[in-house]
mmCIF file of C-alpha atoms in Angstrom:
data_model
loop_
_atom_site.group_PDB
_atom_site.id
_atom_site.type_symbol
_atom_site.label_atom_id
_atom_site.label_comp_id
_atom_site.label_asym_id
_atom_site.label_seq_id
_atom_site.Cartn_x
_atom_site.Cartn_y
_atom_site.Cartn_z
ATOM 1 C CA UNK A 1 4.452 32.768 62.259
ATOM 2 C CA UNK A 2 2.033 30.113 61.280
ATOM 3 C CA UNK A 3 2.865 26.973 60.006
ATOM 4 C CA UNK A 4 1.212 25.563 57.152
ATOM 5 C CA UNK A 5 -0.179 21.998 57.674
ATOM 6 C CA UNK A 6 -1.838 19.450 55.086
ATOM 7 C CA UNK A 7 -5.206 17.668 54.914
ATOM 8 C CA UNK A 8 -4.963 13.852 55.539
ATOM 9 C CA UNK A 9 -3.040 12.407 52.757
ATOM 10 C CA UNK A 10 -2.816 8.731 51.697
ATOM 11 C CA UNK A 11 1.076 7.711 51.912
ATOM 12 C CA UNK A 12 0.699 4.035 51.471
ATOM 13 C CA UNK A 13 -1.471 0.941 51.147
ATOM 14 C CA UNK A 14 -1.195 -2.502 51.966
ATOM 15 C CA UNK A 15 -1.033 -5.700 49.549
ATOM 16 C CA UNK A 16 1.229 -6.382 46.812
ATOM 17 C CA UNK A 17 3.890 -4.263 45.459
ATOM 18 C CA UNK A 18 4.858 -3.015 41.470
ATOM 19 C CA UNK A 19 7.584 -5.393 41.576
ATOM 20 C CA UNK A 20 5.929 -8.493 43.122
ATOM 21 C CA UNK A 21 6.387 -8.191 46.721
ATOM 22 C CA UNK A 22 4.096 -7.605 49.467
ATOM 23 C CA UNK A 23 3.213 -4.916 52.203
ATOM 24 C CA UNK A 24 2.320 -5.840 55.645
ATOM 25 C CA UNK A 25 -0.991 -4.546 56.444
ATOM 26 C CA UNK A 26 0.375 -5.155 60.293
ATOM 27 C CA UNK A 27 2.955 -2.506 59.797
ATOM 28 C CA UNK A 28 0.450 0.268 58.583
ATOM 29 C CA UNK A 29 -1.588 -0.651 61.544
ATOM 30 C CA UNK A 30 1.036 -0.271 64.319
ATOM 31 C CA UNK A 31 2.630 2.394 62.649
ATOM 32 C CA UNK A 32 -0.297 4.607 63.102
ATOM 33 C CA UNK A 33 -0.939 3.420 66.499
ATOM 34 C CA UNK A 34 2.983 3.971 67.493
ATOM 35 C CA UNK A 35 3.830 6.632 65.542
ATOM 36 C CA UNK A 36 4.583 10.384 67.836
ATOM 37 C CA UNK A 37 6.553 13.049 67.060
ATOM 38 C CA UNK A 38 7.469 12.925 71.204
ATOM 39 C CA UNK A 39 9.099 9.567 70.713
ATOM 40 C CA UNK A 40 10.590 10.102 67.141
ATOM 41 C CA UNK A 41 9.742 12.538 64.424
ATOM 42 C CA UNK A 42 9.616 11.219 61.189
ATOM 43 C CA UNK A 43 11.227 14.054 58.349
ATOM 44 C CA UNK A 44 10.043 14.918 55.149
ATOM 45 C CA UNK A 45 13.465 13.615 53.130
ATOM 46 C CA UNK A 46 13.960 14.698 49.161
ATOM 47 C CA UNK A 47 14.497 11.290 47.740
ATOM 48 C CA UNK A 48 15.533 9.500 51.021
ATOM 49 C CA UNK A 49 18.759 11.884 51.089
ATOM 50 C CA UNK A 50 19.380 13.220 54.610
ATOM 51 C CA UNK A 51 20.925 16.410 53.651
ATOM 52 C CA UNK A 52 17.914 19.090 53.686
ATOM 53 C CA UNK A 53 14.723 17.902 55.307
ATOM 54 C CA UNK A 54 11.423 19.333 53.339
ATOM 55 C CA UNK A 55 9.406 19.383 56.559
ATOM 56 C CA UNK A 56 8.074 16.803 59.155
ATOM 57 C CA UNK A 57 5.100 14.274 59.746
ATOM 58 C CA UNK A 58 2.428 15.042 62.432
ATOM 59 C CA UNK A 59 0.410 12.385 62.807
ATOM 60 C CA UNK A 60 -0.801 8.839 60.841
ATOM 61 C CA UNK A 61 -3.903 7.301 60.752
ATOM 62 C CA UNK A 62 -4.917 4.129 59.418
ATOM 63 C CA UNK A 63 -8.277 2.679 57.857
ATOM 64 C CA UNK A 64 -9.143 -0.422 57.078
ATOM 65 C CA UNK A 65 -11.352 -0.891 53.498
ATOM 66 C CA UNK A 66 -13.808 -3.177 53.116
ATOM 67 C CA UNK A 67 -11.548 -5.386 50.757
ATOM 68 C CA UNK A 68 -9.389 -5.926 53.927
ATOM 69 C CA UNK A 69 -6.858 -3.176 52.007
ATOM 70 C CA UNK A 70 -5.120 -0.846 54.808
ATOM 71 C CA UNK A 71 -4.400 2.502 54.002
ATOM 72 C CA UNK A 72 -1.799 4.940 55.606
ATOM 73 C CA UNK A 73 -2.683 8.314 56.141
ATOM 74 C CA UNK A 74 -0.677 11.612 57.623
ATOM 75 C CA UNK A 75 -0.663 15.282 57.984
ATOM 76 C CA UNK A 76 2.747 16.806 57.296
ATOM 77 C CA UNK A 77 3.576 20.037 57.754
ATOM 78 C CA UNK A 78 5.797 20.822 55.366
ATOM 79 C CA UNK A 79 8.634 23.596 54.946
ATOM 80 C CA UNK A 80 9.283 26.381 52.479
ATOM 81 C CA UNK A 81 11.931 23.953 50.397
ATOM 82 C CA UNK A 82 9.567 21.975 49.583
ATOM 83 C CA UNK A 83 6.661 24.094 48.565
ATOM 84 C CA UNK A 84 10.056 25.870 46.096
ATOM 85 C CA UNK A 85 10.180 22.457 44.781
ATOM 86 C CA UNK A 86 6.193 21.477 44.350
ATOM 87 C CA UNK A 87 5.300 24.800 42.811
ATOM 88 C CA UNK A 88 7.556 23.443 39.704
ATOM 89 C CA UNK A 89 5.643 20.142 39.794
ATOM 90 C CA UNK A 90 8.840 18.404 41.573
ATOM 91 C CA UNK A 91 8.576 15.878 44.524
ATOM 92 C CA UNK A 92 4.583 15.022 43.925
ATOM 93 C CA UNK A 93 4.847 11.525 45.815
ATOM 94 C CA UNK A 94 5.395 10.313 48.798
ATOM 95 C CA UNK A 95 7.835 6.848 50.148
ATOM 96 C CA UNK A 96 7.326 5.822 53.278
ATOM 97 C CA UNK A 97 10.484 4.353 55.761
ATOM 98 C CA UNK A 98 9.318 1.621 57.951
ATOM 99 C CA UNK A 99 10.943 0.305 60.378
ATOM 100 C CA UNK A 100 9.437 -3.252 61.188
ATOM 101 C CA UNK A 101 10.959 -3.580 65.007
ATOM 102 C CA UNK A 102 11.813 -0.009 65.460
ATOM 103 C CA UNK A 103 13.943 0.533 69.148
ATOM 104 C CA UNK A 104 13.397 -3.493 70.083
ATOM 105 C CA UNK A 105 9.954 -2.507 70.218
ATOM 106 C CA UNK A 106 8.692 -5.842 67.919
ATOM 107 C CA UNK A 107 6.613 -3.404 65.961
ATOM 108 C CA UNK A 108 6.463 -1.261 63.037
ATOM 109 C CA UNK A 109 7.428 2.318 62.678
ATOM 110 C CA UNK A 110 7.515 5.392 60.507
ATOM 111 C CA UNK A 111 11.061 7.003 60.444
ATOM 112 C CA UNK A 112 10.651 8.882 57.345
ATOM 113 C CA UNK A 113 8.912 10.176 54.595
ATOM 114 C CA UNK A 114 10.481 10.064 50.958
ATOM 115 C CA UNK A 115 9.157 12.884 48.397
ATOM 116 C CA UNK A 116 10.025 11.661 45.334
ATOM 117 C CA UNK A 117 9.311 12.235 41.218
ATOM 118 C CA UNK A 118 7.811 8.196 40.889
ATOM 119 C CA UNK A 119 4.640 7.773 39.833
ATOM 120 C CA UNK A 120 2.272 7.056 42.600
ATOM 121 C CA UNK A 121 2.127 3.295 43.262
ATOM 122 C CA UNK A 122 0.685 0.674 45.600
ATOM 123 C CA UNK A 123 4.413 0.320 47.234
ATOM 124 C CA UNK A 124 7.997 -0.762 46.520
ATOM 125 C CA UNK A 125 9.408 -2.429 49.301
ATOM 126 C CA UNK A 126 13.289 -2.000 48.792
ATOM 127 C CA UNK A 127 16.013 -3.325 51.418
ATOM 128 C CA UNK A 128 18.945 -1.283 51.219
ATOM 129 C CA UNK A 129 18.578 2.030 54.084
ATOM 130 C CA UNK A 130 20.170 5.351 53.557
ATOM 131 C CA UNK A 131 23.856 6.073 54.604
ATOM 132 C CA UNK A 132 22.910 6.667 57.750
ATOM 133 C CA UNK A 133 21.101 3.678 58.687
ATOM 134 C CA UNK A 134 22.531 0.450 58.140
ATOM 135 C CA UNK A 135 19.630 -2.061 59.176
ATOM 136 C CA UNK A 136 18.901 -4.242 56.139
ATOM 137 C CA UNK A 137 14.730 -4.826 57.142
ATOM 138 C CA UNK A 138 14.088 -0.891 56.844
ATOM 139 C CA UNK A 139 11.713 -0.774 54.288
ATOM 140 C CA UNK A 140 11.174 2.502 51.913
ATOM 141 C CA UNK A 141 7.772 2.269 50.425
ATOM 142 C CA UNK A 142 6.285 4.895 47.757
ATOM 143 C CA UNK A 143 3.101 5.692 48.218
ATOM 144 C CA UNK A 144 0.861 8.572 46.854
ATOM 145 C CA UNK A 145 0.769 12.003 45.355
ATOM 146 C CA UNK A 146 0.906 15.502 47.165
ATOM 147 C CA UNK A 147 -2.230 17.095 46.754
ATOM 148 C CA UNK A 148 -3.711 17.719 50.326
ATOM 149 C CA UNK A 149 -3.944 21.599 50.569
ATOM 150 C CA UNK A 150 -7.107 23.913 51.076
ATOM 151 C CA UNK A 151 -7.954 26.995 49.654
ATOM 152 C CA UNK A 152 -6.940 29.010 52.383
ATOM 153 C CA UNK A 153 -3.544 27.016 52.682
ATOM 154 C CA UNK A 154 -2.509 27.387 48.785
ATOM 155 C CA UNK A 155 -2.821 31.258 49.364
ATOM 156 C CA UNK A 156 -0.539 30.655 52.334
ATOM 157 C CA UNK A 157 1.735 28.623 50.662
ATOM 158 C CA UNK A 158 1.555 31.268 47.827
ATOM 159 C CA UNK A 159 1.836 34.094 50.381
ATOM 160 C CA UNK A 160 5.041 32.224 51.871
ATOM 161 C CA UNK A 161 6.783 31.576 48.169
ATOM 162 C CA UNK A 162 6.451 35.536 47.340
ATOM 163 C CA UNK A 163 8.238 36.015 51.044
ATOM 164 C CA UNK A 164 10.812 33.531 49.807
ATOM 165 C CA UNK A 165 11.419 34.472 46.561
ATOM 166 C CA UNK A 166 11.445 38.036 47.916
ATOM 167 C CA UNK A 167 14.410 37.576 50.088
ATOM 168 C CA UNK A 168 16.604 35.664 47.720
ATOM 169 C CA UNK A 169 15.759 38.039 44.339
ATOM 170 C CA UNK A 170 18.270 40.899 43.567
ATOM 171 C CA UNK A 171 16.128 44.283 42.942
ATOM 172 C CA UNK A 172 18.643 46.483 40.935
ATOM 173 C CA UNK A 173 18.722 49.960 41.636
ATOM 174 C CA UNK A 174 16.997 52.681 40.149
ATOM 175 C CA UNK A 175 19.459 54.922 38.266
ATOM 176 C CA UNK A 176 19.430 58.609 39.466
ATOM 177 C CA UNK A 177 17.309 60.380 36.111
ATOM 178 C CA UNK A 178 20.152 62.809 34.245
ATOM 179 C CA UNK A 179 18.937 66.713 35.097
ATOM 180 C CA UNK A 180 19.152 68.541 31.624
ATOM 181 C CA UNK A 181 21.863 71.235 31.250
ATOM 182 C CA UNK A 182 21.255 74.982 31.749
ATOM 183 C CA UNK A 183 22.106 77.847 29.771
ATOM 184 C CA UNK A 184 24.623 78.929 32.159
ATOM 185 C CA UNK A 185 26.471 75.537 32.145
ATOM 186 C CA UNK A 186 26.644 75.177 28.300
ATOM 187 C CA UNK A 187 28.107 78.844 28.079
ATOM 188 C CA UNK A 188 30.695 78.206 31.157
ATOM 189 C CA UNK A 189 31.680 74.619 28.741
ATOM 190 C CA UNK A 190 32.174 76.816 25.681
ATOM 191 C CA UNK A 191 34.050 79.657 27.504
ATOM 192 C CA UNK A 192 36.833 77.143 28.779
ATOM 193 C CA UNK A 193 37.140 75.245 25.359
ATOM 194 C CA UNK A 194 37.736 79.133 23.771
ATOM 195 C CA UNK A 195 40.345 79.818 25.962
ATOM 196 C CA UNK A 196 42.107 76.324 25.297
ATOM 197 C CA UNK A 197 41.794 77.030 21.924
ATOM 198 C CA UNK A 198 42.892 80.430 22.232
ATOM 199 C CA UNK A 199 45.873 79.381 23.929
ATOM 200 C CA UNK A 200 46.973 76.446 21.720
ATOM 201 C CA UNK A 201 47.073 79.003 18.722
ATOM 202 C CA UNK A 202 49.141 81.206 20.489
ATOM 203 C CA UNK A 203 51.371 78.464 21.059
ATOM 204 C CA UNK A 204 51.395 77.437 17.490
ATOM 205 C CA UNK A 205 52.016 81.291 16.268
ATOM 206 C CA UNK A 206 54.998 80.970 18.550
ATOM 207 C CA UNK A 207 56.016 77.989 17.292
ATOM 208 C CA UNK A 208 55.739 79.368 13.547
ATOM 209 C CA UNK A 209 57.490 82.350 14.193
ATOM 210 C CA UNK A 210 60.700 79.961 16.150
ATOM 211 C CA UNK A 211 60.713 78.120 12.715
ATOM 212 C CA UNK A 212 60.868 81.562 10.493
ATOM 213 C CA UNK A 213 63.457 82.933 12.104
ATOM 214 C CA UNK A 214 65.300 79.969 12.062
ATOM 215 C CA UNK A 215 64.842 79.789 7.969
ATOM 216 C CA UNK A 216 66.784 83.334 7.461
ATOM 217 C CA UNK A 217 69.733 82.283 10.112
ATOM 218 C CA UNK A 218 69.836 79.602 7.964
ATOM 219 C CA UNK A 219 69.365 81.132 4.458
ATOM 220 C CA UNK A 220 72.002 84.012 6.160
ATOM 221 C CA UNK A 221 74.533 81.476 6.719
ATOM 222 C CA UNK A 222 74.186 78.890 3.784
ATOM 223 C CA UNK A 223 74.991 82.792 1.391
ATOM 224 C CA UNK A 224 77.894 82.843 4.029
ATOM 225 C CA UNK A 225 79.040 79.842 3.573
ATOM 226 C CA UNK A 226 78.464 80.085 -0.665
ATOM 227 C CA UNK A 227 80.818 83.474 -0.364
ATOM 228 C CA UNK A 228 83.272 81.645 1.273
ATOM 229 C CA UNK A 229 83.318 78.943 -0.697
ATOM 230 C CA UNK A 230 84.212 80.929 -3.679
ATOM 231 C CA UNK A 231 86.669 82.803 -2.239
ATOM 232 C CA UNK A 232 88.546 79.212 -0.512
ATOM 233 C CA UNK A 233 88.085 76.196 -3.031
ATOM 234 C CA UNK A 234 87.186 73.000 -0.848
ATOM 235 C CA UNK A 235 89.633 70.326 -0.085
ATOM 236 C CA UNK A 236 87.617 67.363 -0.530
ATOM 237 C CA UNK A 237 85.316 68.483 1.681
ATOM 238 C CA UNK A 238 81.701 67.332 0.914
ATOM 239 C CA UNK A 239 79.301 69.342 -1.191
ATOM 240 C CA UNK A 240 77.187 71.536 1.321
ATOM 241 C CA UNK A 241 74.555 72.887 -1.202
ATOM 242 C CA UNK A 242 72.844 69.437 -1.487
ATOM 243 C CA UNK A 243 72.369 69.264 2.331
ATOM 244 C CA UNK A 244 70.958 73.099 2.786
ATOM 245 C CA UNK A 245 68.742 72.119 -0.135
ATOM 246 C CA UNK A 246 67.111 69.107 1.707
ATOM 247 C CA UNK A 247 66.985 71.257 5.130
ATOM 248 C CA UNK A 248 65.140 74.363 3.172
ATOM 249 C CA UNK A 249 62.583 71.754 1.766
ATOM 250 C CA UNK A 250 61.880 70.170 5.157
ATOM 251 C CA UNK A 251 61.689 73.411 6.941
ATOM 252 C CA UNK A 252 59.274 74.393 4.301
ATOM 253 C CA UNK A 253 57.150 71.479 4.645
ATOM 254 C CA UNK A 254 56.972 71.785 8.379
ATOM 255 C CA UNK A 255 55.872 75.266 7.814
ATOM 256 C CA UNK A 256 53.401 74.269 5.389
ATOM 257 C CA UNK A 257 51.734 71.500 8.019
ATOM 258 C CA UNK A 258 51.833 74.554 10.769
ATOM 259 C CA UNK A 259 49.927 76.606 8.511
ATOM 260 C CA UNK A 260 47.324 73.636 8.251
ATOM 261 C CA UNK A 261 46.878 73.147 11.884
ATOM 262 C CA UNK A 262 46.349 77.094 12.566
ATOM 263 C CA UNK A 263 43.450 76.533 9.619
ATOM 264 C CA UNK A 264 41.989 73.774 11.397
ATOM 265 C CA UNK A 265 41.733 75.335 14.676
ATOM 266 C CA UNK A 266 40.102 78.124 13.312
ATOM 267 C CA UNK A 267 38.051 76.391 12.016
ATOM 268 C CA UNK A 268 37.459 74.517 15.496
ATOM 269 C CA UNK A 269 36.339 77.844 17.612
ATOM 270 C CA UNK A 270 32.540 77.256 19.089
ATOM 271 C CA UNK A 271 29.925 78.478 17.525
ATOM 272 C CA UNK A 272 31.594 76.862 14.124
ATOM 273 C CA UNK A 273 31.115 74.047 12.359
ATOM 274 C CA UNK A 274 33.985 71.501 11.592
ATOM 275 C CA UNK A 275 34.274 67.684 10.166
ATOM 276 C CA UNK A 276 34.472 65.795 13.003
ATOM 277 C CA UNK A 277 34.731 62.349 10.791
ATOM 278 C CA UNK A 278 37.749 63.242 8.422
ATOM 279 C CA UNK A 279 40.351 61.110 7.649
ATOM 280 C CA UNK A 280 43.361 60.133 9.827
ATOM 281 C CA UNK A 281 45.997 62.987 10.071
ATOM 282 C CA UNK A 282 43.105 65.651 8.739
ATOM 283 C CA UNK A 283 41.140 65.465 11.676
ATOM 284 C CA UNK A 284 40.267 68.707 14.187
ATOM 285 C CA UNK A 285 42.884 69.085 17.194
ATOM 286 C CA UNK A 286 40.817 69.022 20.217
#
């Protein structure tokens, strides 16, 4: 696969800084001249933090204006976490990390390249290093804004963030389109809830006919008992006629809730109607 490379790009300039202090133009000068990805490669770093690089530096070239200004320039080839982040408008600038006697050599060099949110600038020379390098002359130096690409590379960078975005993005699948019932399958539904209903009303006659025959044993043997009462007076025993009386009125109302049931599930059979939003305790049996 290709990689995508940049135009030249201005990362710094000599002179004073925002805050009062001063770039060498020496150091842009040898830092060009020394600078090789062979002897060290200088990374792309998101704010100076070394934990995910955004690409690396190619190559620096220096020019010298005619107000004796030096300017820094370099091609970076930068990697697909960083074009994530500059599609948003994030990490527009660059900071350069020099080095001002880098290996014992006595002269400058570029060891990274900060991409940061600051506004471009002539340079801020600041002392303290990143965690991982504790020399206090290391110098990080903002410089100027990202906007080196061609035609041709934007709809390679733009080709590469589809490819990106492609791989992390869930695609949810397509559900499976419902087929429409058939005639055949609507009558076999039908047919099965008949015979469930068939069956429960059998069940229910059953049960109605259990609790008939149980009201004449018991009408039969509350007479028996009211003959034999007359015949023996009771002995303190307790009155008997109250007690069948409340066991004839349950037994009726029992009967009378059976006989609203078997109503209800014929009213229930398909091919009827029924009132499927009735109140608690009148609702269809299903």
């Amino acid at each position: 696969m290709p990689k995508l490379t940049t135009d030249w790009m201005k990362v710094a300039q000599s002179g004073p800084t925002v805050d009062g202090r001063n770039i060498d133009p020496a150091w842009l000068l040898q830092a060009a001249e020394t600078y090789s990805v062979d002897t060290y490669t200088a990374m792309l770093w998101p704010d100076h933090f070394r934990f995910q690089n955004y690409g690396k530096v190619l190559e620096l070239r220096a020019d010298t204006r005619p107000d004796s200004v030096v300017e820094l320039f370099a091609r970076i080839e930068p990697n697909a976490a960083y074009l994530w982040n500059n599609q948003f408008g994030q990490r527009l600038y660059f900071s350069m990390e020099i080095d001002p006697n880098f290996a014992a050599t006595g002269k400058a060099y570029l060891v990274g390249l900060g991409v940061t949110d600051s506004p471009a600038s002539l340079g801020t020379d600041e002392l303290k290093f990143s965690h991982r390098r504790n020399k206090p002359e290391s110098r990080f130096l903002p410089g100027a804004e990202f906007h080196g690409l061609t035609d041709d590379e934007e709809e390679r960078v733009d080709g590469l963030i589809a490819r990106v975005l492609q791989r992390f993005t869930i695609h949810p699948k397509t559900p499976a389109s419902e087929e429409p019932m058939k005639n055949e399958q609507y009558a076999a539904q039908f047919e099965a809830l008949e015979q469930r209903v068939a069956a429960f009303e059998a069940q229910v006659a059953d049960l109605k006919a259990s609790f008939a025959a149980t009201v004449v044993t018991s009408a039969q043997s509350t007479e028996q008992a009211k003959e034999q009462a007359k015949e023996e007076p009771a002995q303190g025993a307790p009155d008997s006629a109250d007690a069948f009386a409340k066991l004839c009125d349950t037994v009726l109302k029992l009967s009378q809730k059976l006989d609203a049931i078997d109503s209800r599930l014929a009213a229930a059979k398909p091919g009827e109607t029924f009132n499927s939003t009735a109140p608690a305790g009148t609702a269809p049996l299903l």
